Coordinates of C-alpha atoms and ligand atoms in Angstrom, one line a residue:
X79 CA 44.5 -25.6 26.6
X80 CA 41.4 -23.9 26.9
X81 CA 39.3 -24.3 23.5
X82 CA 35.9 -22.1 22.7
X83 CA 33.9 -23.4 19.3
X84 CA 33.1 -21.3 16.2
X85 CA 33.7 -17.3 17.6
X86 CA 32.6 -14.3 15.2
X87 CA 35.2 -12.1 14.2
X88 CA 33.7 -8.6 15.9
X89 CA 34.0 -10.9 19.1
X90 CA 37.7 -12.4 18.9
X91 CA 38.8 -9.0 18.2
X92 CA 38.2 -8.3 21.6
X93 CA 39.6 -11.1 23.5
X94 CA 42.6 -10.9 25.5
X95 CA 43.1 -14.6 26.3
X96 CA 45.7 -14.8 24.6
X97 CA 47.0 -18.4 24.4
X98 CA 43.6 -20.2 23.8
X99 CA 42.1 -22.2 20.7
X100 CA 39.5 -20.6 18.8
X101 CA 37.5 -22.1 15.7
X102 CA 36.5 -19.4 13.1
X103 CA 34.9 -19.6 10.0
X104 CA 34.3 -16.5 7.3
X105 CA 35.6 -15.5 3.5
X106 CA 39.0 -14.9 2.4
X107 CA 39.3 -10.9 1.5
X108 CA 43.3 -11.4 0.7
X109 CA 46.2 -13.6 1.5
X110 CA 49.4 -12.2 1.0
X111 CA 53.1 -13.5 2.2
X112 CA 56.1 -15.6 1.3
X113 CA 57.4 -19.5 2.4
X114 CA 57.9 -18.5 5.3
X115 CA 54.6 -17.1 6.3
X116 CA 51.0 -16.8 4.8
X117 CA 49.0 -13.7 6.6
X118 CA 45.1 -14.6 5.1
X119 CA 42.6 -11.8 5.9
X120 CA 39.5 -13.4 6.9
X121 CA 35.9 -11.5 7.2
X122 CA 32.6 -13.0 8.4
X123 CA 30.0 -10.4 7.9
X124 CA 29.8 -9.8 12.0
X125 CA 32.1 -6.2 11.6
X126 CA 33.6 -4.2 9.3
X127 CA 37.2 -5.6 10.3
X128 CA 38.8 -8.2 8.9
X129 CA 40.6 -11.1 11.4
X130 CA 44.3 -12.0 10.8
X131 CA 44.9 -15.3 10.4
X132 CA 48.9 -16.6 10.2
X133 CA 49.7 -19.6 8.5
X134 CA 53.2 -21.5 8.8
X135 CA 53.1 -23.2 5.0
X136 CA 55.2 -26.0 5.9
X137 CA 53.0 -27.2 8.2
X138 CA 50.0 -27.6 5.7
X139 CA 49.8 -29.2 2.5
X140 CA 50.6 -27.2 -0.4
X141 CA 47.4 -28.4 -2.6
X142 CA 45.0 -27.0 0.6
X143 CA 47.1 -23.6 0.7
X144 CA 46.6 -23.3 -3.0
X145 CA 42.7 -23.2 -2.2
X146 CA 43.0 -20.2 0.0
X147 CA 41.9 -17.7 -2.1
X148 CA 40.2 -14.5 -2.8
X149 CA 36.3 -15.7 -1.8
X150 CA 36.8 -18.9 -0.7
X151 CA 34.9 -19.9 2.5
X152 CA 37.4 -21.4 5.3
X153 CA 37.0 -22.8 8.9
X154 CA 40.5 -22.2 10.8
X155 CA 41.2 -23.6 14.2
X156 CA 44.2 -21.5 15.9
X157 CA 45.5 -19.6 18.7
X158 CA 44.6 -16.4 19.2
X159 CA 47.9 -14.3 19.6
X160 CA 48.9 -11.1 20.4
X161 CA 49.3 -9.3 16.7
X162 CA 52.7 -7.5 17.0
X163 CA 51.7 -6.3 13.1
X164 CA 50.0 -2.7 12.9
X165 CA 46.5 -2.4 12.3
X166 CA 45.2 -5.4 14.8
X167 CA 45.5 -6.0 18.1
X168 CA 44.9 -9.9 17.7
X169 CA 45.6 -13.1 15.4
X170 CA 45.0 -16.5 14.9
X171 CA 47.5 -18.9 14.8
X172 CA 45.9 -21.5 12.7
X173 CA 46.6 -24.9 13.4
X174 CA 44.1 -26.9 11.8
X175 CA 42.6 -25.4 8.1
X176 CA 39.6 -27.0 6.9
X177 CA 38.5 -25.3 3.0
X178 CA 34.3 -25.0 3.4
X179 CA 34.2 -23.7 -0.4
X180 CA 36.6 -22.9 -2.9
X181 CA 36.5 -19.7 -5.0
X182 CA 36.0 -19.8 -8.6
X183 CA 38.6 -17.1 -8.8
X184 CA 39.4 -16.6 -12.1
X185 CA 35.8 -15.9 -12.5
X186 CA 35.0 -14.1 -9.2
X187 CA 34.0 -10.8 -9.7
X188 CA 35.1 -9.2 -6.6
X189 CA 38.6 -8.2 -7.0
X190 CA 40.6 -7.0 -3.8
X191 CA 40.6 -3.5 -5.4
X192 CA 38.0 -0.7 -5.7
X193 CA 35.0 -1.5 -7.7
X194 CA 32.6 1.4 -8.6
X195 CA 29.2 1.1 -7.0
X196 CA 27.8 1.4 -10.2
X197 CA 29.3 -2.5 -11.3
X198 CA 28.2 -3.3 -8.1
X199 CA 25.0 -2.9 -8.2
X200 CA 25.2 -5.3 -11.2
X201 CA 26.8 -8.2 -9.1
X202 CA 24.1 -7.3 -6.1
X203 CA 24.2 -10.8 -5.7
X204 CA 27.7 -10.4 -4.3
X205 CA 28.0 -6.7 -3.1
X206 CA 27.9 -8.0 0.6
X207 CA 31.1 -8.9 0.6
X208 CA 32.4 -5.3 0.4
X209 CA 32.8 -3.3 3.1
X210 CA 31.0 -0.7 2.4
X211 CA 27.9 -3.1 1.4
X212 CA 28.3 -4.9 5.0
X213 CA 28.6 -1.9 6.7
X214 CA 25.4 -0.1 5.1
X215 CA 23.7 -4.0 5.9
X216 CA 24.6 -3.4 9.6
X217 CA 23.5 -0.3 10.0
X218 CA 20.1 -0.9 8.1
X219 CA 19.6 -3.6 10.8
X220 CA 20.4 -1.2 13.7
X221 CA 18.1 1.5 12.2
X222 CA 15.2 -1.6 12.2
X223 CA 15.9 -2.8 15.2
X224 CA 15.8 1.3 16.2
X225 CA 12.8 2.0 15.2
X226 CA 11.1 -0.7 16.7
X227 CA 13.0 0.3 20.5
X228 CA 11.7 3.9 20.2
X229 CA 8.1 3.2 19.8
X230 CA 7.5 0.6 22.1
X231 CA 9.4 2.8 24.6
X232 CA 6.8 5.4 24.1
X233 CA 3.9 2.7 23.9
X234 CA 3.1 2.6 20.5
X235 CA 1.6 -0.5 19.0
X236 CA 3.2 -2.0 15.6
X237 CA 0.3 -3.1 13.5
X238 CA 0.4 -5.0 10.3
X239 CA -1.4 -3.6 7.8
X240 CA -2.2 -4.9 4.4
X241 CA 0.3 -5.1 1.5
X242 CA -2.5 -6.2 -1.1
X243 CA -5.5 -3.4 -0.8
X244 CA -8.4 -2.2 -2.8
X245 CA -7.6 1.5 -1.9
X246 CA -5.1 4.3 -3.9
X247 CA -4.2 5.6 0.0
X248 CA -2.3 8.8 -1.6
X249 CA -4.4 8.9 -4.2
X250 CA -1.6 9.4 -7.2
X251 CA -2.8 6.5 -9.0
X252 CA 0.4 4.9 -9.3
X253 CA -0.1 1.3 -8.6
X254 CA 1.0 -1.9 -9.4
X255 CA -2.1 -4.2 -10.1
X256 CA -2.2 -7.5 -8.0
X257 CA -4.5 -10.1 -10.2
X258 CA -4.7 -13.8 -11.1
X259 CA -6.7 -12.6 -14.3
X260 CA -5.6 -14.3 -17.8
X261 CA -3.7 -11.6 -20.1
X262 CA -4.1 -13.2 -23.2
X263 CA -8.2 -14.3 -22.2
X264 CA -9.8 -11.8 -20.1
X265 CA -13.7 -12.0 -18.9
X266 CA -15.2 -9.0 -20.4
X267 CA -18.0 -7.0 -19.1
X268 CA -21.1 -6.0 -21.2
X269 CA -19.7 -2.7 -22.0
X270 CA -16.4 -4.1 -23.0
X271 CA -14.2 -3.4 -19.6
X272 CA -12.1 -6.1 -17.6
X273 CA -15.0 -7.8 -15.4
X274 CA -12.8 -8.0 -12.2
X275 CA -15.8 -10.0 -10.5
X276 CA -14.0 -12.6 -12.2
X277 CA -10.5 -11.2 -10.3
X278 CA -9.0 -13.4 -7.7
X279 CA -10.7 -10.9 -4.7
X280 CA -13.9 -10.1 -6.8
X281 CA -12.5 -6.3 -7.3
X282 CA -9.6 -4.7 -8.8
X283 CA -6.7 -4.8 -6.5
X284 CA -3.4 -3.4 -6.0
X285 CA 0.5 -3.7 -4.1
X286 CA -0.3 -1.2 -1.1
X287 CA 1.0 2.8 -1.3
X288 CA 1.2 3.1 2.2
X289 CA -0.4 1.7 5.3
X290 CA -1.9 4.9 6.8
X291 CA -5.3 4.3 6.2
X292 CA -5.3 1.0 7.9
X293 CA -2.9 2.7 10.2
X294 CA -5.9 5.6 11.0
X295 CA -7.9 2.6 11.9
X296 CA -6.4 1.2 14.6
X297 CA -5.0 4.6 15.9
X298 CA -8.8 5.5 16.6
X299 CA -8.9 1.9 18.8
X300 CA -5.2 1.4 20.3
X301 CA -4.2 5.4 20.3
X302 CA -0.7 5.1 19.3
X303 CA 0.3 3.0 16.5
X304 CA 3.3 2.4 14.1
X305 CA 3.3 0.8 10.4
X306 CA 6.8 -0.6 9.2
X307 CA 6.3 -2.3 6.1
X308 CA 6.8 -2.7 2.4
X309 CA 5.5 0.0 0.0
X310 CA 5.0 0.1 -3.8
X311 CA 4.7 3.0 -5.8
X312 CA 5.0 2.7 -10.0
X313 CA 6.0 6.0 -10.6
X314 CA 8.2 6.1 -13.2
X315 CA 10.8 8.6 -11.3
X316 CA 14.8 7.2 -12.3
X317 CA 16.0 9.5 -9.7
X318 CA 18.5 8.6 -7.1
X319 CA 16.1 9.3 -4.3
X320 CA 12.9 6.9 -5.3
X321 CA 12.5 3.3 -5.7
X322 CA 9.6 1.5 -6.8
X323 CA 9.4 -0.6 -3.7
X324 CA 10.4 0.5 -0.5
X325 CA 10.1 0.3 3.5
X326 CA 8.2 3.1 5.1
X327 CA 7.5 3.5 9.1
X328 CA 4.1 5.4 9.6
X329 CA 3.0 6.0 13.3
X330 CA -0.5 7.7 13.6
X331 CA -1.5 9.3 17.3
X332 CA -5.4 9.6 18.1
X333 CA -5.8 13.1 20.0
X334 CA -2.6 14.8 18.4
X335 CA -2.3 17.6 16.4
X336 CA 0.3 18.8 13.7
X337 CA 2.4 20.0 16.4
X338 CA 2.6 16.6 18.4
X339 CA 3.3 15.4 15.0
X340 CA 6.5 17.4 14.2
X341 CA 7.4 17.0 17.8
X342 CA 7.3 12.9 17.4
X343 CA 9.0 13.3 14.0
X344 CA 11.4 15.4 15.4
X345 CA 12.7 13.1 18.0
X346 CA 12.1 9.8 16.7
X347 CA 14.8 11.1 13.3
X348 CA 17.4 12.5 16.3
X349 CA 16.7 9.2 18.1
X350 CA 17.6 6.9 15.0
X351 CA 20.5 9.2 14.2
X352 CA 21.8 8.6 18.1
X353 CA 21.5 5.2 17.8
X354 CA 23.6 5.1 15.0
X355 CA 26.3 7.3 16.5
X356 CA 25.9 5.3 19.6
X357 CA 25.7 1.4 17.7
X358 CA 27.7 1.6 14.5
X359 CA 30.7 3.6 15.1
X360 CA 33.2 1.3 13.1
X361 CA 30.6 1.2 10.3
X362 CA 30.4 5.0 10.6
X363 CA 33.9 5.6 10.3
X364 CA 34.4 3.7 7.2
X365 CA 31.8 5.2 5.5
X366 CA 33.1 8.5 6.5
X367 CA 36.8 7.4 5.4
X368 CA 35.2 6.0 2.1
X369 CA 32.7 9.4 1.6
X370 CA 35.9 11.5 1.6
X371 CA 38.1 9.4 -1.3
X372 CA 35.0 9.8 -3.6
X373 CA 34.6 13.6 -3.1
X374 CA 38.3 13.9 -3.4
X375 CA 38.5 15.7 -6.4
X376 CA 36.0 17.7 -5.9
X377 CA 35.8 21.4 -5.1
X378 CA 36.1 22.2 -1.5
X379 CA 32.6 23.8 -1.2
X380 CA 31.2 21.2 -3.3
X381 CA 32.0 18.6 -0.3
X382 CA 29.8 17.2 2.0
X383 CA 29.9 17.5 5.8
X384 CA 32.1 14.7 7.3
X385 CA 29.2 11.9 8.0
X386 CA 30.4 11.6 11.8
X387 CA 30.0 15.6 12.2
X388 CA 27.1 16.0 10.1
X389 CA 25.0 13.2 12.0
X390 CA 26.2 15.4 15.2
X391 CA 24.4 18.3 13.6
X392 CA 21.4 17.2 12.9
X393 CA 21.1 15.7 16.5
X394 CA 22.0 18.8 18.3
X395 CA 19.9 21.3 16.4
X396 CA 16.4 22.4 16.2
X397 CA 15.0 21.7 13.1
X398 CA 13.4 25.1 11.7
X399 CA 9.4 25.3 11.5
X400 CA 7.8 27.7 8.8
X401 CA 4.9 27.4 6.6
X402 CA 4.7 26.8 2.7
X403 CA 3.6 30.0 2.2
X404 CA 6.9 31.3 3.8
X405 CA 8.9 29.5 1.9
X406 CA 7.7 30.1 -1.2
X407 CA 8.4 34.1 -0.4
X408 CA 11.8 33.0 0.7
X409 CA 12.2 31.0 -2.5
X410 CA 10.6 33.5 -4.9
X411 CA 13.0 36.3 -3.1
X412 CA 16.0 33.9 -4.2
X413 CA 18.9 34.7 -6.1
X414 CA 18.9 31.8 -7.0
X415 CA 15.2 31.8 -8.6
X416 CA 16.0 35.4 -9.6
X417 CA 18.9 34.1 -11.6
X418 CA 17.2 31.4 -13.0
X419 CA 19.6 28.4 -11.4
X420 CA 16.2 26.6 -10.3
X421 CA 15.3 23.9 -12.9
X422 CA 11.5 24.8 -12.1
X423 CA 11.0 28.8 -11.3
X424 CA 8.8 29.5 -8.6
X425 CA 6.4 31.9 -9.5
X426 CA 4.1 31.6 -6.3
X427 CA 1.3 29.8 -3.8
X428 CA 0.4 26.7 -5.3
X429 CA 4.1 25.7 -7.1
X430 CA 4.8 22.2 -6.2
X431 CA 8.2 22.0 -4.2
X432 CA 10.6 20.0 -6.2
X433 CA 14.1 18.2 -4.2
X434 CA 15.9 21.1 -5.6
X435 CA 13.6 23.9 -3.8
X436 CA 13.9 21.5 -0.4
X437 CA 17.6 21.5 -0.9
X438 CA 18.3 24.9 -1.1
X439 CA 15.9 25.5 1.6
X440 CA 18.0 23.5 4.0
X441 CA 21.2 23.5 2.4
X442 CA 22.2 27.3 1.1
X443 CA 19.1 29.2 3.3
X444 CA 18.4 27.7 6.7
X445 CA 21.7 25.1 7.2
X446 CA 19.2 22.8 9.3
X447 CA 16.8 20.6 8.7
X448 CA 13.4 22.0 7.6
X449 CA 9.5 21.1 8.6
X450 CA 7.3 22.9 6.2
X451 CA 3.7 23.0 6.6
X452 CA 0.5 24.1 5.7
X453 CA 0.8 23.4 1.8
X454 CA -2.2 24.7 -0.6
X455 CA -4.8 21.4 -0.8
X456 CA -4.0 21.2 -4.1
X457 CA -0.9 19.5 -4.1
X458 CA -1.5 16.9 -0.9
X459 CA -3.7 14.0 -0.3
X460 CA -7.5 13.9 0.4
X461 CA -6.9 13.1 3.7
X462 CA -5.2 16.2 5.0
X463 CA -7.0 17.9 7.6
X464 CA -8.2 21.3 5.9
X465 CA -7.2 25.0 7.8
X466 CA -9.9 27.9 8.3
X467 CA -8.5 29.4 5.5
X468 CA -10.1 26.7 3.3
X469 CA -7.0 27.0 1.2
X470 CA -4.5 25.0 3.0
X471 CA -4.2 22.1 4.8
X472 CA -2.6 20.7 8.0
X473 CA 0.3 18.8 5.9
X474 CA 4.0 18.9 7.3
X475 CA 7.4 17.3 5.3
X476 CA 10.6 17.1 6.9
X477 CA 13.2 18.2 4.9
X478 CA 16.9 16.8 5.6
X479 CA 20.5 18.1 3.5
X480 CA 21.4 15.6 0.7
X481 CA 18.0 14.2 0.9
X482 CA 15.3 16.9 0.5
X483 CA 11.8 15.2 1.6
X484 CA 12.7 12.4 4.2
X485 CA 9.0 12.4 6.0
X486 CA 5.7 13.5 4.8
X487 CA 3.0 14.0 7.1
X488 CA -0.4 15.7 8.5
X489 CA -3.2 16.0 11.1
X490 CA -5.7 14.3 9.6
X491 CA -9.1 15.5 8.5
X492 CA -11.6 13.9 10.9
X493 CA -14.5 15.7 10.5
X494 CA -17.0 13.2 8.5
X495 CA -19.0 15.9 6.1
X496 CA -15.4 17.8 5.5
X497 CA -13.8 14.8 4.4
X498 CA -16.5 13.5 2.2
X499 CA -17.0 16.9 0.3
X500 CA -12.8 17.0 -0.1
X501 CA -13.1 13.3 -1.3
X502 CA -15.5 14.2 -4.0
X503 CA -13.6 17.0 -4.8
X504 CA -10.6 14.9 -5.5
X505 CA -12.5 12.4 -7.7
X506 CA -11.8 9.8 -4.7
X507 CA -14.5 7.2 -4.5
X508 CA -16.3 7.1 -1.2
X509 CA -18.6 4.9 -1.6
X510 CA -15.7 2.1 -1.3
X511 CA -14.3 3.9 1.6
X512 CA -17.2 3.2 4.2
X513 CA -14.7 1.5 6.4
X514 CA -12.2 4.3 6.5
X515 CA -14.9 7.1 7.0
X516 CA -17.1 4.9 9.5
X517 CA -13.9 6.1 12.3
X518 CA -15.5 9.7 11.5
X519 CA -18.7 8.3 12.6
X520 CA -18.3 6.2 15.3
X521 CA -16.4 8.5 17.9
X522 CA -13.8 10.5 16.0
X523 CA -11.3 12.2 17.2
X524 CA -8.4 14.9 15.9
X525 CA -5.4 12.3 15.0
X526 CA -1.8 12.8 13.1
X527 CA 0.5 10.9 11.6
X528 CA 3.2 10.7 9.2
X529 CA 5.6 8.5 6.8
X530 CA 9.4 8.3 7.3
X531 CA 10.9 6.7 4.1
X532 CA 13.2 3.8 5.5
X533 CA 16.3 4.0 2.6
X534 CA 15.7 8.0 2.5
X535 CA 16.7 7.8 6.3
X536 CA 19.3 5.4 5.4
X537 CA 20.7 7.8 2.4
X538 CA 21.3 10.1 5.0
X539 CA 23.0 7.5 8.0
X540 CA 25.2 6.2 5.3
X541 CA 26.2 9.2 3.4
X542 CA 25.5 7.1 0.5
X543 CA 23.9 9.2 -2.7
X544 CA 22.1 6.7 -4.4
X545 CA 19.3 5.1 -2.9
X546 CA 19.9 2.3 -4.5
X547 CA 22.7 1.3 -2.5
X548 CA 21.3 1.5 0.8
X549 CA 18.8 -1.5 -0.2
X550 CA 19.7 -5.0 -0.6
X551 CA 17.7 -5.5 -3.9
X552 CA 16.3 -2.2 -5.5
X553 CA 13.4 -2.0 -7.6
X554 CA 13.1 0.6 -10.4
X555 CA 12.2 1.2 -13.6
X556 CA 13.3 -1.7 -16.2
X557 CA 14.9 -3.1 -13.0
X558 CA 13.9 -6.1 -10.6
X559 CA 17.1 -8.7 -11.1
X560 CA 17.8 -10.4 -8.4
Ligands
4AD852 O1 4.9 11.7 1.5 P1 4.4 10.3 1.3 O2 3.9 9.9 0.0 O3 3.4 10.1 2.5 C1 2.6 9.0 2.7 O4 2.7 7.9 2.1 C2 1.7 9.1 3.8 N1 0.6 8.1 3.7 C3 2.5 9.0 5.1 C4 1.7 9.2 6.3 O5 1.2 10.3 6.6 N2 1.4 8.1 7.1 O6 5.6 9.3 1.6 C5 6.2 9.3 2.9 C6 7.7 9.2 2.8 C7 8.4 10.3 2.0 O7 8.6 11.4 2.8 C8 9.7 9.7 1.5 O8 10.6 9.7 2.6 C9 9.3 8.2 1.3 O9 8.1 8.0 2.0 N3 9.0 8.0 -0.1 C10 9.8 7.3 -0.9 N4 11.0 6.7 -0.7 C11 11.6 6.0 -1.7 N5 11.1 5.9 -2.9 C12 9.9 6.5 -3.2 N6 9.4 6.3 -4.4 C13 9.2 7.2 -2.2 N7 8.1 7.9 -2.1 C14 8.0 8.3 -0.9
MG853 MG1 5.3 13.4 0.4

């Protein structure tokens, strides 16, 4: 009899040999049967599907069946087998049953019944072993292993940039501080301030924002360059769209302009959302199934798209281009702002956009994805490439249903006097920036980038509506267990 070692499940579900041994290891998701027969559904991360496994219980020892539980990890040798059962095309006979580790199962949290995402992100530990955290772990991998296929098909360099810096790159100030300096016995200045000569790296350091500026710098070397890194940002926001550490992708393109920018950031979104259609139909599916039993109860206009058709959408469609100031006279014009149902009224140029203006933008007005640009200088970063108009600058977001902002971008200002004056304008300090505004000196050149927010994209794959689901280990406020 032909015999092949240790299989993964997503691959004996597609064998047709039937007749041969396989070995396969994974966790018990539910046994169920009587004397007679014991059907044990086995998963091992590899799919969303679970393998049957039948058991004959008089040919095993009772003790060793008794083991089989909920959880437990088990190594079956069997023949794989036609399944005349519904719901699989395969089995495994299992002729040999070795127990790899038993299940605590009194005290095992994971039930084989619906737990609310909500307990689950308390056992996060554990969450894996759902199928809806397995699936949203496969398809986070795909999207990676995405992002890095579409920019080296269009020769773009990944460069690792810093993830302890010196620099505030947006400028928001909301940093976590990176020292070895004693709390309870800090060296003190003459004037009474924190003497951070005595810091680990001789000046006050922090977790990085972003990895643009370092990014800008090897754009103006290599030409086209992508970030994908960690990013930390301590803004106290307990919203279901920010975390306080995150994975951002920022390519930066010497010799492009805003519109090369939205061009790039137009494909490369439809790209990630083909590959997903394309990579992770099963996954898809059961986040789709899963989508539609929570929004139930809900009111039909109150539910969202179907995932599958939605994800279709988005890739077939233009995304709609207008400026800030347009959107602000669409917004003003509102019935919506006119009847007060906005939490912040918009009164005019200069409002900040808040996810509930992107929203209805995209969601009740256009029914596409947005790319606004052009905002007043006010509300974006230093770096922002400033318009004739001396008002605005060359910023652009990307603005995606269920998600509102989902990239954030700009040309970037690389004229040197321009960017000094907006720095001092904006309280930035250039005198520790030499290194950033020495590419403004030493053969500059018009450049664009922007940031796609890894789990924002992943909210929107997934379907899921808190992004702290579609990341292994989330960090927010009063929260970094695990
Ligand atoms: O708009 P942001 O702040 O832009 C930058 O950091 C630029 N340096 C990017 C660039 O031009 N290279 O952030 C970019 C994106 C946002 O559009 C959003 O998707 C995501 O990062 N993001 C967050 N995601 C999760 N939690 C947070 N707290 C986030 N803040 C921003
Ligand atoms: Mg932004």
């Amino acid at each position: 009899m032909k015999h092949i070692g240790r299989t993964k499940i997503v691959q004996i579900l597609t064998l047709t040999d039937f007749g041969i041994e396989v070995n396969v290891k994974g966790w018990v998701r539910t046994k169920r049967g009587n004397k007679q027969v014991l059907f044990i559904a086995l998963n091992d991360g590899s799919c969303i599907h679970n393998l049957q496994i039948v058991v004959e219980p008089d040919k095993f020892d009772e003790h060793l069946l008794k083991r089989i539980t909920t959880g437990a990890s088990v190594s079956f040798n069997g023949t794989l087998n036609k399944s005349n059962g519904s719901g699989q095309a395969v089995e495994i006979l299992a002729s040999e049953i070795e127990i790899l580790g038993d299940c605590d199962v009194d005290k095992y949290p994971l039930q084989p019944k619906r737990h609310s995402l909500e307990f689950l992100r308390e056992i996060a530990h554990l969450r894996y072993r759902t199928n809806t955290f397995g699936a949203i772990a496969r398809i986070r991998h795909a999207m990676v292993f995405a992002v890095h296929q579409f920019f080296t098909q269009k020769g773009f360099v990944n460069i690792h940039t810093p993830i302890i810096t010196s620099s505030d790159c947006e400028g928001a100030g909301e940093m976590f501080h990176v020292t070895t300096l004693d709390f309870n016995n800090l060296p003190l200045t003459e004037d009474g301030t924190i003497n951070y000569n005595e810091d680990f790296f001789g000046k006050q350091t922090n977790l990085t924002v972003s990895g643009q500026l370092e990014g800008e710098l090897a754009a103006m070397a290599m030409g086209d360059i992508y970030t994908f890194g960690p990013t930390f940002r301590a803004e106290n926001s307990n919203t279901s769209r920010h975390l306080a550490e995150f994975w951002m992708i920022e390519p930066e393109m010497a010799f492009a302009d805003l519109n090369d920018n939205m061009d790039l950031a137009e494909e490369f979104l439809k790209f990630l959302i083909k590959q997903a259609l394309i990579g992770c139909e099963d996954d898809l599916l059961f986040l789709s199934n899963r989508l539609k039993e929570e929004e139930k109860d809900k009111k039909e206009e109150e539910r969202s798209m179907e995932l599958i058709e939605k994800l279709k959408f988005v890739h077939s469609n233009d995304f709609v281009r207008l400026t800030y100031t347009e959107a602000i006279a669409i917004l003003k014009d509102s019935k919506y702002n006119k009847n007060g149902k906005f939490k912040y009224n918009i009164t005019g140029f200069g409002n900040d956009l808040q996810s509930e203006h992107e929203r209805f933008l995209v969601e009740k007005h256009f029914k596409k994805p947005v790319i606004l640009t052009d905002y007043p200088k006010g509300i974006k970063s230093f770096y922002m490439k400033l318009n004739d108009d001396n008002e605005t600058v060359r910023a652009m977001d990307v603005l995606f249903p269920q998600i509102g902002e989902i990239i954030g971008g700009s040309q970037r200002e690389e004229n040197y006097d321009k960017l000094v004056a907006r720095m001092n304008e904006m309280g930035i300090p250039s005198h520790d920036m030499q290194w950033y505004l020495d590419t403004r000196r030493f053969g500059t050149a018009i450049h664009s980038g922007f940031g796609l927010g890894f789990e924002r994209l992943m909210l929107f794959i997934t379907g899921m509506s808190n992004i702290r689901d579609v990341i292994p280990f989330p960090r927010t406020p009063k929260n970094a267990a695990f």
